[in-house]
PDB file of N, CA and C in Angstrom:
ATOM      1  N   UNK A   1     -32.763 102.385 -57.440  1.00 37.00           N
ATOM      2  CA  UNK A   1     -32.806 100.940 -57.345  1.00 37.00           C
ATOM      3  C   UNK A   1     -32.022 100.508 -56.106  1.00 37.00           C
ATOM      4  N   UNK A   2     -32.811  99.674 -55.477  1.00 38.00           N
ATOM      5  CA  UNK A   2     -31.985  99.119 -54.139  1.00 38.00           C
ATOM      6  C   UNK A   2     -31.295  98.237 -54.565  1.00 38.00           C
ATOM      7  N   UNK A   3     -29.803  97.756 -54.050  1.00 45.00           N
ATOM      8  CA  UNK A   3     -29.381  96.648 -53.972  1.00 45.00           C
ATOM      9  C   UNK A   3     -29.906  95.568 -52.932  1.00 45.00           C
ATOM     10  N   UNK A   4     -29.886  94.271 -53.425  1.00 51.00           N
ATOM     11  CA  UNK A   4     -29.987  92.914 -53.123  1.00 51.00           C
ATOM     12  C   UNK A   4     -28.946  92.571 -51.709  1.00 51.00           C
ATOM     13  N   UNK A   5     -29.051  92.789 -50.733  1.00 58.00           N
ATOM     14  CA  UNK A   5     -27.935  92.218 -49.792  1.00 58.00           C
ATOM     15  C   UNK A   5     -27.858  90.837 -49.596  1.00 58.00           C
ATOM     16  N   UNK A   6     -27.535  89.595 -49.845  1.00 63.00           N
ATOM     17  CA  UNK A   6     -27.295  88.153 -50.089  1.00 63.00           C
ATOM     18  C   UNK A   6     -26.406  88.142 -48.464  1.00 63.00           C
ATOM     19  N   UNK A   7     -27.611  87.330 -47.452  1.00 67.00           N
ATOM     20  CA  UNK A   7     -26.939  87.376 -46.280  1.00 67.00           C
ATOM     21  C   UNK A   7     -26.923  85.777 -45.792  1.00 67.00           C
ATOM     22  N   UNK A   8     -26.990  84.715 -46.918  1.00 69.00           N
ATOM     23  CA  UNK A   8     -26.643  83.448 -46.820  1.00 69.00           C
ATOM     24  C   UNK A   8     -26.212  82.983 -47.865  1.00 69.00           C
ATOM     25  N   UNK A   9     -25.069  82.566 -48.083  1.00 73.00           N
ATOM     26  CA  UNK A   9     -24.440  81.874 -49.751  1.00 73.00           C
ATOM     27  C   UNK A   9     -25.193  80.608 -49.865  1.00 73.00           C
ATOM     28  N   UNK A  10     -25.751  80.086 -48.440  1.00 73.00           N
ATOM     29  CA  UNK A  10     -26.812  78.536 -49.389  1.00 73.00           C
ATOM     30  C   UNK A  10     -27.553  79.376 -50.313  1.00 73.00           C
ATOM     31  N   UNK A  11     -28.172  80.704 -50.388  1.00 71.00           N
ATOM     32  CA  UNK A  11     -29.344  81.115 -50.826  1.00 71.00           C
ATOM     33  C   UNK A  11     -29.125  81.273 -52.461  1.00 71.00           C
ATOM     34  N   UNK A  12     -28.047  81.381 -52.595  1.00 80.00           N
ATOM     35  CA  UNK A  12     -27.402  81.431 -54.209  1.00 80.00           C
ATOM     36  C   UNK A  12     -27.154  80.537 -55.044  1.00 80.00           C
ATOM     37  N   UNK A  13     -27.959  79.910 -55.688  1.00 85.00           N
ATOM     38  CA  UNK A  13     -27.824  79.051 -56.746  1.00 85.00           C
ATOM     39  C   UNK A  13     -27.520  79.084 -57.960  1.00 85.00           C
ATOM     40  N   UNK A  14     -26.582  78.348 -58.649  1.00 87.00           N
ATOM     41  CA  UNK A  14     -25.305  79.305 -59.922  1.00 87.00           C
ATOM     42  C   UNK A  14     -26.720  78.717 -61.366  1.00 87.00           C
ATOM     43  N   UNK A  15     -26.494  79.081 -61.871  1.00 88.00           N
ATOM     44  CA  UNK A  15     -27.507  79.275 -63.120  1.00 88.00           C
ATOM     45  C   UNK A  15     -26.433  78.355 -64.402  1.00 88.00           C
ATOM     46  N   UNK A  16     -26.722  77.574 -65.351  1.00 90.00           N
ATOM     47  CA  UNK A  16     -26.082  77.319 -66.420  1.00 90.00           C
ATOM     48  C   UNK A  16     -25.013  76.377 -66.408  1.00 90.00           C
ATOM     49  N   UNK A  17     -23.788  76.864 -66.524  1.00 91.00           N
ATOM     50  CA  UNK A  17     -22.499  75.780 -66.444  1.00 91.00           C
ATOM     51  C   UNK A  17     -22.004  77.266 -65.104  1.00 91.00           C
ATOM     52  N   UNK A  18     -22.444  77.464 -64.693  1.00 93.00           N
ATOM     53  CA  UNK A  18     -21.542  78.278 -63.820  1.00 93.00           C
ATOM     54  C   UNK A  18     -21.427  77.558 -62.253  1.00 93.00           C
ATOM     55  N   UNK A  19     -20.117  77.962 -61.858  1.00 93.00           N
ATOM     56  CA  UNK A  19     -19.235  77.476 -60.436  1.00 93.00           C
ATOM     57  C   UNK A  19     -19.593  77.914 -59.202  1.00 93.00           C
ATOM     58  N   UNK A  20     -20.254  78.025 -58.015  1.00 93.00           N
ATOM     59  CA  UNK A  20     -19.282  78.913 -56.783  1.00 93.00           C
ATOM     60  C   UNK A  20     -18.503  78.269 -56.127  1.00 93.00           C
ATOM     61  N   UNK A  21     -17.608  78.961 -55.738  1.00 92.00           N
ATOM     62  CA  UNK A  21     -16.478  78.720 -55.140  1.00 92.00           C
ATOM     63  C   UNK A  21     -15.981  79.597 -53.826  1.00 92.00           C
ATOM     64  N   UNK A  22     -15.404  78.963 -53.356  1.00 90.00           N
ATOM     65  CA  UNK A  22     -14.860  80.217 -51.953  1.00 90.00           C
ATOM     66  C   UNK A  22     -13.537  79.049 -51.822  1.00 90.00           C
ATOM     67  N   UNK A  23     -12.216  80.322 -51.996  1.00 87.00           N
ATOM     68  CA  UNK A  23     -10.697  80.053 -52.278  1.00 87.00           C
ATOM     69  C   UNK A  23     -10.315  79.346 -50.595  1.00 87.00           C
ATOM     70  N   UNK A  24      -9.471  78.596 -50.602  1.00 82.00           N
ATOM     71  CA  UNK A  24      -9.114  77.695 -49.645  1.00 82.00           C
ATOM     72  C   UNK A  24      -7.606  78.593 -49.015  1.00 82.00           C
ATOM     73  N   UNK A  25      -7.897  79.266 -47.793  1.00 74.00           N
ATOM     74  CA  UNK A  25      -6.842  79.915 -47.377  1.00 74.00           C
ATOM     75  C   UNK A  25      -5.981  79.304 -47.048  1.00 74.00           C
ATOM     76  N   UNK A  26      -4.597  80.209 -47.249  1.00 64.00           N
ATOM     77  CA  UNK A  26      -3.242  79.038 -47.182  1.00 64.00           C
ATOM     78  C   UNK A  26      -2.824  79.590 -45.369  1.00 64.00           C
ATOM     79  N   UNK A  27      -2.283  78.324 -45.258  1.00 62.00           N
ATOM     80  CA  UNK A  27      -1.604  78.088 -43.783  1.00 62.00           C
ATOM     81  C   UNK A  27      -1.078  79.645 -43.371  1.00 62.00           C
ATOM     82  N   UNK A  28      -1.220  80.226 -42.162  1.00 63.00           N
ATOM     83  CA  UNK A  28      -0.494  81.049 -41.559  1.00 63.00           C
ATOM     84  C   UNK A  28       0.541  80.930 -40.850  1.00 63.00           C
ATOM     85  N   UNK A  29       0.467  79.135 -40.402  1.00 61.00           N
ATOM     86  CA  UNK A  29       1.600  78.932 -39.406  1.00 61.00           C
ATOM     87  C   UNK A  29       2.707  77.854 -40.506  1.00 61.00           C
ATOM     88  N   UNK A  30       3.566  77.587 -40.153  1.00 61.00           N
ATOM     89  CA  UNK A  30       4.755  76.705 -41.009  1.00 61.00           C
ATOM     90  C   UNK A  30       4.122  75.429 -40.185  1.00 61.00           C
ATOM     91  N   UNK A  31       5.249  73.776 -40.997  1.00 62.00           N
ATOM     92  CA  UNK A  31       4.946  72.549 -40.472  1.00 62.00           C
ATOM     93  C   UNK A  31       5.728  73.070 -39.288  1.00 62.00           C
ATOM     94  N   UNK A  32       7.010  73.853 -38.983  1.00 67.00           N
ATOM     95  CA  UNK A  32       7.621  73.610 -37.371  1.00 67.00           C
ATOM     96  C   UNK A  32       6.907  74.251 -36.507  1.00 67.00           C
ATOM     97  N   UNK A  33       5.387  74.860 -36.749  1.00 66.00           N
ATOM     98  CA  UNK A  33       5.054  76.227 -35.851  1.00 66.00           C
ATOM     99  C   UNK A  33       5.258  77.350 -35.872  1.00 66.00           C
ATOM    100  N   UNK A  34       6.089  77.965 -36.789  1.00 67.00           N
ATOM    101  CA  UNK A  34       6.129  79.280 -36.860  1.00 67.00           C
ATOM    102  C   UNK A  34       4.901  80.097 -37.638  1.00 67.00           C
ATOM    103  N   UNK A  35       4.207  81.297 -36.696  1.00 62.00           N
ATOM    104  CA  UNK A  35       3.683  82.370 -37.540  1.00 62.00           C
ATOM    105  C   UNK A  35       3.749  83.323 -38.792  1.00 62.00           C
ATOM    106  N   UNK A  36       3.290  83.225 -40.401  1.00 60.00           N
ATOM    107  CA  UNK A  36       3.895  84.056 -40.960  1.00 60.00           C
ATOM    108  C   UNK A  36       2.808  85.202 -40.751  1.00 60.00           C
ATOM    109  N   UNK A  37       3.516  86.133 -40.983  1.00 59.00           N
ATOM    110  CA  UNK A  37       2.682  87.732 -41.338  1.00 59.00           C
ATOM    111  C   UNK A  37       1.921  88.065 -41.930  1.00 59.00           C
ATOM    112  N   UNK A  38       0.548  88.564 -42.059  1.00 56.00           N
ATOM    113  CA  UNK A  38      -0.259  88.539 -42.769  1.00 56.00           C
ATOM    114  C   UNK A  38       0.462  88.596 -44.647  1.00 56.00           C
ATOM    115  N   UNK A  39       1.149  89.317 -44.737  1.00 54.00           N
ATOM    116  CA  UNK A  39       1.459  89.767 -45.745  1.00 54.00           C
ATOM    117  C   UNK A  39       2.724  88.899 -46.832  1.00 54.00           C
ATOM    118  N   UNK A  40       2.856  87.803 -46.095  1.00 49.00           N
ATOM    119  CA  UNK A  40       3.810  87.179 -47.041  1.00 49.00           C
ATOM    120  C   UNK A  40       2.642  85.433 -47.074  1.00 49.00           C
ATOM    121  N   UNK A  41       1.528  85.639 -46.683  1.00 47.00           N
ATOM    122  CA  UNK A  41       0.914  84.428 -46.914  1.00 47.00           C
ATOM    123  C   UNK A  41       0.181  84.662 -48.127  1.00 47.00           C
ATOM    124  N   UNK A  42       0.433  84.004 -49.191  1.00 54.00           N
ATOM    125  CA  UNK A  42      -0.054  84.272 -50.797  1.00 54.00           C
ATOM    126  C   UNK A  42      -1.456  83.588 -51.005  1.00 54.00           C
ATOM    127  N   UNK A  43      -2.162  84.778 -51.463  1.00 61.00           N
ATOM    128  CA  UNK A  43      -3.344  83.404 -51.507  1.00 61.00           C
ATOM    129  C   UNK A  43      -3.392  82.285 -52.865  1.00 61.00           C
ATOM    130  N   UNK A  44      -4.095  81.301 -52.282  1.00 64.00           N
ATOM    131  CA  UNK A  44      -3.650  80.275 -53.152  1.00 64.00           C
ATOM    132  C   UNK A  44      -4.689  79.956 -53.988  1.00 64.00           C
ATOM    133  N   UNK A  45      -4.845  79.382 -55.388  1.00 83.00           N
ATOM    134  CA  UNK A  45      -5.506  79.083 -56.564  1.00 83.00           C
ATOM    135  C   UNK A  45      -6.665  77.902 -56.188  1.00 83.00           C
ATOM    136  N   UNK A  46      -6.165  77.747 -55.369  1.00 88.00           N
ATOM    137  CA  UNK A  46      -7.374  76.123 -54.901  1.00 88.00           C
ATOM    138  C   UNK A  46      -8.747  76.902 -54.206  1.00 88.00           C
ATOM    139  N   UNK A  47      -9.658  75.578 -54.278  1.00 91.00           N
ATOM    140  CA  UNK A  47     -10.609  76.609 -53.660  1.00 91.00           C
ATOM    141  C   UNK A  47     -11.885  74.932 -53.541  1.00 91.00           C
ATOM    142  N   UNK A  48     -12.233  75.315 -52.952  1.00 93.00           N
ATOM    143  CA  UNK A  48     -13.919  74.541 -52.231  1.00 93.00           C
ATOM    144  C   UNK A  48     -15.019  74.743 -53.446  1.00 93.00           C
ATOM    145  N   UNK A  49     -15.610  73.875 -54.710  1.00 93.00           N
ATOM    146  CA  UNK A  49     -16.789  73.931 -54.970  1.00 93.00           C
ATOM    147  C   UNK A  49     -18.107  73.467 -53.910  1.00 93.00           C
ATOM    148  N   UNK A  50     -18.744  74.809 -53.921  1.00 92.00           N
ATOM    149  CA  UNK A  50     -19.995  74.871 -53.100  1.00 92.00           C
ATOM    150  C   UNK A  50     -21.297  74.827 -53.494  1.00 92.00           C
ATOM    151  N   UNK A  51     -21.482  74.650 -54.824  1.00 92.00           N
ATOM    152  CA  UNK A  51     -22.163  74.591 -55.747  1.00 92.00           C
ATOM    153  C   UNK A  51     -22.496  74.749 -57.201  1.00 92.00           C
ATOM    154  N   UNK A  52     -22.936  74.079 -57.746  1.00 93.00           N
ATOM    155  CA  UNK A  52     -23.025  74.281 -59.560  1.00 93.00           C
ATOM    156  C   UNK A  52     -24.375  73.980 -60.382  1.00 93.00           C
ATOM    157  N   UNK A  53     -24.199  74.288 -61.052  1.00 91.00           N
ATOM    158  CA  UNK A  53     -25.676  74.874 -61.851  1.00 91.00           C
ATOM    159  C   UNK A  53     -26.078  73.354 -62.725  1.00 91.00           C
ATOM    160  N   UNK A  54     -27.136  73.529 -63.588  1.00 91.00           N
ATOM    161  CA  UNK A  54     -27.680  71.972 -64.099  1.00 91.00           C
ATOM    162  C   UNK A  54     -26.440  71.828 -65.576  1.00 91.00           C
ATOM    163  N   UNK A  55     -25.949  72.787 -66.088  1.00 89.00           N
ATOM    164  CA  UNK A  55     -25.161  72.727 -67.194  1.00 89.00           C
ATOM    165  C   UNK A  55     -25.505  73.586 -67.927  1.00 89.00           C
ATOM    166  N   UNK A  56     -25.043  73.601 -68.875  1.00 89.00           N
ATOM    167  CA  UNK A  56     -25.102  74.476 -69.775  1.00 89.00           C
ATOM    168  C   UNK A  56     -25.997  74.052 -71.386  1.00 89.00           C
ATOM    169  N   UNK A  57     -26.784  74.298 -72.345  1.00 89.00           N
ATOM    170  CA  UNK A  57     -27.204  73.812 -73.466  1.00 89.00           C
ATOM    171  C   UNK A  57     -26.480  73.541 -74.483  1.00 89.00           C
ATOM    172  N   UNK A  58     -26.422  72.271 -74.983  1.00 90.00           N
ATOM    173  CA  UNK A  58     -26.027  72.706 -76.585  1.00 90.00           C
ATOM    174  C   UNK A  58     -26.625  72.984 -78.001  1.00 90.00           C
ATOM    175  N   UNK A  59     -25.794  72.713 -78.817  1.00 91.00           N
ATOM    176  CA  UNK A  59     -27.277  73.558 -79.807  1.00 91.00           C
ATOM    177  C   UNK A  59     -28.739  72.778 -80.272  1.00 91.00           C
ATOM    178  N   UNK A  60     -27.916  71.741 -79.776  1.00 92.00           N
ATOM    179  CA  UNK A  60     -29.398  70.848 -79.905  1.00 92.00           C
ATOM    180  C   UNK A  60     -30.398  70.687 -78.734  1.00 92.00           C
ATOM    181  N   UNK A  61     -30.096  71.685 -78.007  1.00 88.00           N
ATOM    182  CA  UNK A  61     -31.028  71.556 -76.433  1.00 88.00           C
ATOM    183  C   UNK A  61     -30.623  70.835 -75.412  1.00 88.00           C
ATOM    184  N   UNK A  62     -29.804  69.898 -75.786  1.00 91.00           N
ATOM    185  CA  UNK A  62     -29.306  68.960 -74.459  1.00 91.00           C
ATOM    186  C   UNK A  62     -28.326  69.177 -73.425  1.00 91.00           C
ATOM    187  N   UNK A  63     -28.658  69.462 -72.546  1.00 91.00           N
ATOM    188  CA  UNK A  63     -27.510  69.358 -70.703  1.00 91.00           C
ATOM    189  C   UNK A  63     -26.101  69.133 -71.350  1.00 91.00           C
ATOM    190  N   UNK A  64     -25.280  69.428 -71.401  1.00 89.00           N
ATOM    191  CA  UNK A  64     -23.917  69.447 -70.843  1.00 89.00           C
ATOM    192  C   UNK A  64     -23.609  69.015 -69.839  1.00 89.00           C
ATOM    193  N   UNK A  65     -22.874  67.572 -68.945  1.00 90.00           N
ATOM    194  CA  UNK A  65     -22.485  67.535 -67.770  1.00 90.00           C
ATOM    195  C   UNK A  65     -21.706  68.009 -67.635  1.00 90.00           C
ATOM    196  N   UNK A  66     -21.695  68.712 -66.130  1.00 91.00           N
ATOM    197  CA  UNK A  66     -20.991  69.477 -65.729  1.00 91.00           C
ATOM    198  C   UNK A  66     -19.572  68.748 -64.919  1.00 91.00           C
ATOM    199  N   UNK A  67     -18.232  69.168 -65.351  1.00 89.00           N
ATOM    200  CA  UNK A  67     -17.365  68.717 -64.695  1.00 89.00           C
ATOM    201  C   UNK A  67     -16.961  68.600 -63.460  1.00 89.00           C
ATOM    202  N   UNK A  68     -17.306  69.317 -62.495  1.00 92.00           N
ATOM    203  CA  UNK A  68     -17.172  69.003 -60.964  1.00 92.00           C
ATOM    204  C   UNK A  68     -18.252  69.251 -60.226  1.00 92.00           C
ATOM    205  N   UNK A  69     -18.727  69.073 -59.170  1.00 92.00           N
ATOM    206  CA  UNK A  69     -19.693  68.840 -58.850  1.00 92.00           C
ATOM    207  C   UNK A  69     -19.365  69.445 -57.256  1.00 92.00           C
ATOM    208  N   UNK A  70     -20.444  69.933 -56.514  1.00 91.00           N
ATOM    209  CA  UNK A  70     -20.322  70.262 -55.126  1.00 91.00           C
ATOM    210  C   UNK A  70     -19.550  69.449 -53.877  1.00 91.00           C
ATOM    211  N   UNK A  71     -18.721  70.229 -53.536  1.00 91.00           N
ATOM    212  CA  UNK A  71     -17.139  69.266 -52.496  1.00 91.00           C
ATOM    213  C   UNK A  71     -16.195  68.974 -52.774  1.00 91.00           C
ATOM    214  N   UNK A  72     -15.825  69.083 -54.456  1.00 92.00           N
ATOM    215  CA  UNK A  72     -14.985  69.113 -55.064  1.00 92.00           C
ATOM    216  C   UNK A  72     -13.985  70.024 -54.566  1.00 92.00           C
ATOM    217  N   UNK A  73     -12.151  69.403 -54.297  1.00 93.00           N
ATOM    218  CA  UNK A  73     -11.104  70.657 -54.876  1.00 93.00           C
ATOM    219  C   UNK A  73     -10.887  70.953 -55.751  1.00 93.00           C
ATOM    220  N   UNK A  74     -10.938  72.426 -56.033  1.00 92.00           N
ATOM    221  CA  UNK A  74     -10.347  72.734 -58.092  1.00 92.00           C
ATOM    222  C   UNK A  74      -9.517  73.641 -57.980  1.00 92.00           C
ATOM    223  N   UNK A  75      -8.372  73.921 -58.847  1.00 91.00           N
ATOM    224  CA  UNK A  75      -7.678  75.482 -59.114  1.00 91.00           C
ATOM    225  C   UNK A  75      -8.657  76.265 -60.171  1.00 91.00           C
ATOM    226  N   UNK A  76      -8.416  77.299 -59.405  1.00 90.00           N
ATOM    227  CA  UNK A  76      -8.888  77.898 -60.353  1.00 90.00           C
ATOM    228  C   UNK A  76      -7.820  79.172 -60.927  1.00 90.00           C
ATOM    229  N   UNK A  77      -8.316  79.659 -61.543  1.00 89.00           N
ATOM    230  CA  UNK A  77      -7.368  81.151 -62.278  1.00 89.00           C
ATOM    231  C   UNK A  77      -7.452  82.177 -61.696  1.00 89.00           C
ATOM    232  N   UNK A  78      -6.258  82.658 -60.944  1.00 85.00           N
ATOM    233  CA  UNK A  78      -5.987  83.674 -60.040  1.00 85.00           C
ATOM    234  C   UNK A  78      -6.674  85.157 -60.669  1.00 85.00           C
ATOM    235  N   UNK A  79      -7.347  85.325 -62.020  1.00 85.00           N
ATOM    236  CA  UNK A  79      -8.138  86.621 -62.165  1.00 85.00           C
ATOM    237  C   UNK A  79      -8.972  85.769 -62.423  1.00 85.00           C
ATOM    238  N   UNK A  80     -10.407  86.509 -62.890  1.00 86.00           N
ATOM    239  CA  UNK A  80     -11.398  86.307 -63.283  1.00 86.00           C
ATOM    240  C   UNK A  80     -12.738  85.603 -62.664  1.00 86.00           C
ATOM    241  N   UNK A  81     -13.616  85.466 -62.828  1.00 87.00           N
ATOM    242  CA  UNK A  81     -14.824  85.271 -62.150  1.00 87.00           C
ATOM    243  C   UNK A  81     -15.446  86.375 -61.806  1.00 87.00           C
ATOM    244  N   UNK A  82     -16.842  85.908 -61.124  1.00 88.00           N
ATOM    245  CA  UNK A  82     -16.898  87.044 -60.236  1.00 88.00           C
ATOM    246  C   UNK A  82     -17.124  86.970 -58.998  1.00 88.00           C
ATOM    247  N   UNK A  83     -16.583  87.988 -57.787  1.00 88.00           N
ATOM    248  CA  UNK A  83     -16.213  87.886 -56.712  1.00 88.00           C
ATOM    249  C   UNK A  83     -18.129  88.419 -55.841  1.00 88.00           C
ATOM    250  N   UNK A  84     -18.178  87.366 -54.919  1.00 86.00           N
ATOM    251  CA  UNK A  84     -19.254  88.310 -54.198  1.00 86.00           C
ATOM    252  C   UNK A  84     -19.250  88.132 -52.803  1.00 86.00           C
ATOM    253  N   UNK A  85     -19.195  89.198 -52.271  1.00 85.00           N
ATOM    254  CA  UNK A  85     -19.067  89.014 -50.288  1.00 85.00           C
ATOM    255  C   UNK A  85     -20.225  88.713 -49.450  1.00 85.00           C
ATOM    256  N   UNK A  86     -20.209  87.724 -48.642  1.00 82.00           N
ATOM    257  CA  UNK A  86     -21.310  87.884 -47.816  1.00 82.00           C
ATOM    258  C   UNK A  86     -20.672  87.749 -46.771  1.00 82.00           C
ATOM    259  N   UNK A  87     -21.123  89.067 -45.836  1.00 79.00           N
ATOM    260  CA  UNK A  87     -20.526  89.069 -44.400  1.00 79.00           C
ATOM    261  C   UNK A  87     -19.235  89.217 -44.799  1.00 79.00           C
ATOM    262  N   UNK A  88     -18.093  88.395 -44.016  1.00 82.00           N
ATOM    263  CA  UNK A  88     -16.567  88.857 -44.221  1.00 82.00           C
ATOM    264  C   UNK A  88     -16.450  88.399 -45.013  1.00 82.00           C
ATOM    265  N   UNK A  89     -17.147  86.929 -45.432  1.00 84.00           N
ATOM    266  CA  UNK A  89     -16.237  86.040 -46.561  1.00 84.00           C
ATOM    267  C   UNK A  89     -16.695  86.625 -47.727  1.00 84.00           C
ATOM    268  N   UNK A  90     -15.574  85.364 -48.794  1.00 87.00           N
ATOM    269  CA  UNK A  90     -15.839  86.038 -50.117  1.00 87.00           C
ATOM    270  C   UNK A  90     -15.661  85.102 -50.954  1.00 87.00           C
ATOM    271  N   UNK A  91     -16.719  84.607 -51.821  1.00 90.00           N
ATOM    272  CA  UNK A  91     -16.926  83.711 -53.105  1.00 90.00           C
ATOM    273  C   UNK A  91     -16.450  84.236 -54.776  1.00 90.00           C
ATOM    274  N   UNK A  92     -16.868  83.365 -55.161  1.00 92.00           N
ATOM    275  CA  UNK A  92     -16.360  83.459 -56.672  1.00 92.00           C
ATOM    276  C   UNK A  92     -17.343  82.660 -57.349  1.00 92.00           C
ATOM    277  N   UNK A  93     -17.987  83.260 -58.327  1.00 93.00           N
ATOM    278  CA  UNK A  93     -18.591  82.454 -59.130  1.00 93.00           C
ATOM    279  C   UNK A  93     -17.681  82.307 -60.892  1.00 93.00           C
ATOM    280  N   UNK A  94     -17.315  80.668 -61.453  1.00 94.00           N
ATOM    281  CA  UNK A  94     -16.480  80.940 -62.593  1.00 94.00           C
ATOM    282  C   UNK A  94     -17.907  80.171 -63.099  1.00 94.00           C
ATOM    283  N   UNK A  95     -17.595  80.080 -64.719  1.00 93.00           N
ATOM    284  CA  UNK A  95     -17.752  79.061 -65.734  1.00 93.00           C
ATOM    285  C   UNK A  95     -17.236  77.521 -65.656  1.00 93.00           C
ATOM    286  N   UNK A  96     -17.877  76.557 -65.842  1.00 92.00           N
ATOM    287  CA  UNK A  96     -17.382  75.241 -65.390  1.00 92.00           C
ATOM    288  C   UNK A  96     -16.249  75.139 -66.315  1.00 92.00           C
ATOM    289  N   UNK A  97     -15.988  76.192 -67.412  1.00 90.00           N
ATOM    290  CA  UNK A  97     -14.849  75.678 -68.433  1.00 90.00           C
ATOM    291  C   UNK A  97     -13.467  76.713 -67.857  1.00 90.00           C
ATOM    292  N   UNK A  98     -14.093  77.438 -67.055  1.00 91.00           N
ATOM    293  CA  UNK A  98     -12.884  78.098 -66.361  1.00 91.00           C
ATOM    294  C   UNK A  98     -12.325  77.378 -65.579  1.00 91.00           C
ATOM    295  N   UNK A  99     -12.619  76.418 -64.783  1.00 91.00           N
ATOM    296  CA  UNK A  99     -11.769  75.404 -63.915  1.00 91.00           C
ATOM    297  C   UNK A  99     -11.027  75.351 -64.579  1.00 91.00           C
ATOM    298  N   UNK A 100      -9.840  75.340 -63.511  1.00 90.00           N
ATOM    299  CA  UNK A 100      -8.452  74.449 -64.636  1.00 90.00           C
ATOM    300  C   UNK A 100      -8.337  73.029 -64.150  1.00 90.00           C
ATOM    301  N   UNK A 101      -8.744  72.494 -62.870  1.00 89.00           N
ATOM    302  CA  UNK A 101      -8.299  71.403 -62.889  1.00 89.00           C
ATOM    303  C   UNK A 101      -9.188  71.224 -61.431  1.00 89.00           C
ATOM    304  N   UNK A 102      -9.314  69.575 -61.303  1.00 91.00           N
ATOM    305  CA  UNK A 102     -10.308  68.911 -60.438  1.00 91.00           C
ATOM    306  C   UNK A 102      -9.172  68.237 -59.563  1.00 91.00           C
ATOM    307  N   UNK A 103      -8.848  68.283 -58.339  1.00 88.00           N
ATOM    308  CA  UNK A 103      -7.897  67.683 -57.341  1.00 88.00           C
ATOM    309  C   UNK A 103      -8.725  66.823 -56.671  1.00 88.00           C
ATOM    310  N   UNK A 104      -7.935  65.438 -57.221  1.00 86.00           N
ATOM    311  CA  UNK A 104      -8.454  64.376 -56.280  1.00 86.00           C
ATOM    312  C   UNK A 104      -7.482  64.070 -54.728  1.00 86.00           C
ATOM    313  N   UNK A 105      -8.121  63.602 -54.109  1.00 73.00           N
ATOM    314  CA  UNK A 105      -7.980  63.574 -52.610  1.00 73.00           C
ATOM    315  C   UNK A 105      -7.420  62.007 -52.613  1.00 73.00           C
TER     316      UNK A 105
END
């Protein structure tokens, strides 16, 4: 069986109540200008919704709205999802009930 190589993330559309996401990298430089090192910059829980699915069913057949919606900031939970690479970058697809929280601007 061949694998699927996914060489555009528009091309991925999340199915159900499910999320994608791609995590919002934290600053390398400080507010005075200083450079930190690759290795003491933590990555951070926030992240870019890039797309979401129509909802999820309930038992009576009807849509679930979905809590955030594409452009949204959210945290999400430092495990879980699932991770998929295209090219260098790297997404996350969660459950809309895995969000922990919707950051307004």
């Amino acid at each position: 069986m061949k694998a699927t190589a996914i060489r555009n993330i528009k091309s991925l559309v999340p199915l159900l109540d499910r999320v994608l996401v791609q995590r919002i990298k934290a600053e390398a430089k400080t507010a005075s200008g200083i450079y930190l090192p690759e290795s003491s910059v933590k990555e951070l829980n926030e992240a870019r919704v890039l797309a979401v699915g129509p909802g999820a069913l309930d038992k009576d057949g009807k849509r679930v709205p979905m809590g955030v919606q594409a452009g949204d900031r959210v945290l999400i939970p430092q495990y879980g999802g699932t991770s998929i690479k295209v090219g260098e970058e790297e997404y996350h697809i969660f459950r809309d009930s895995e969000i922990l929280a919707k950051i307004n601007e």
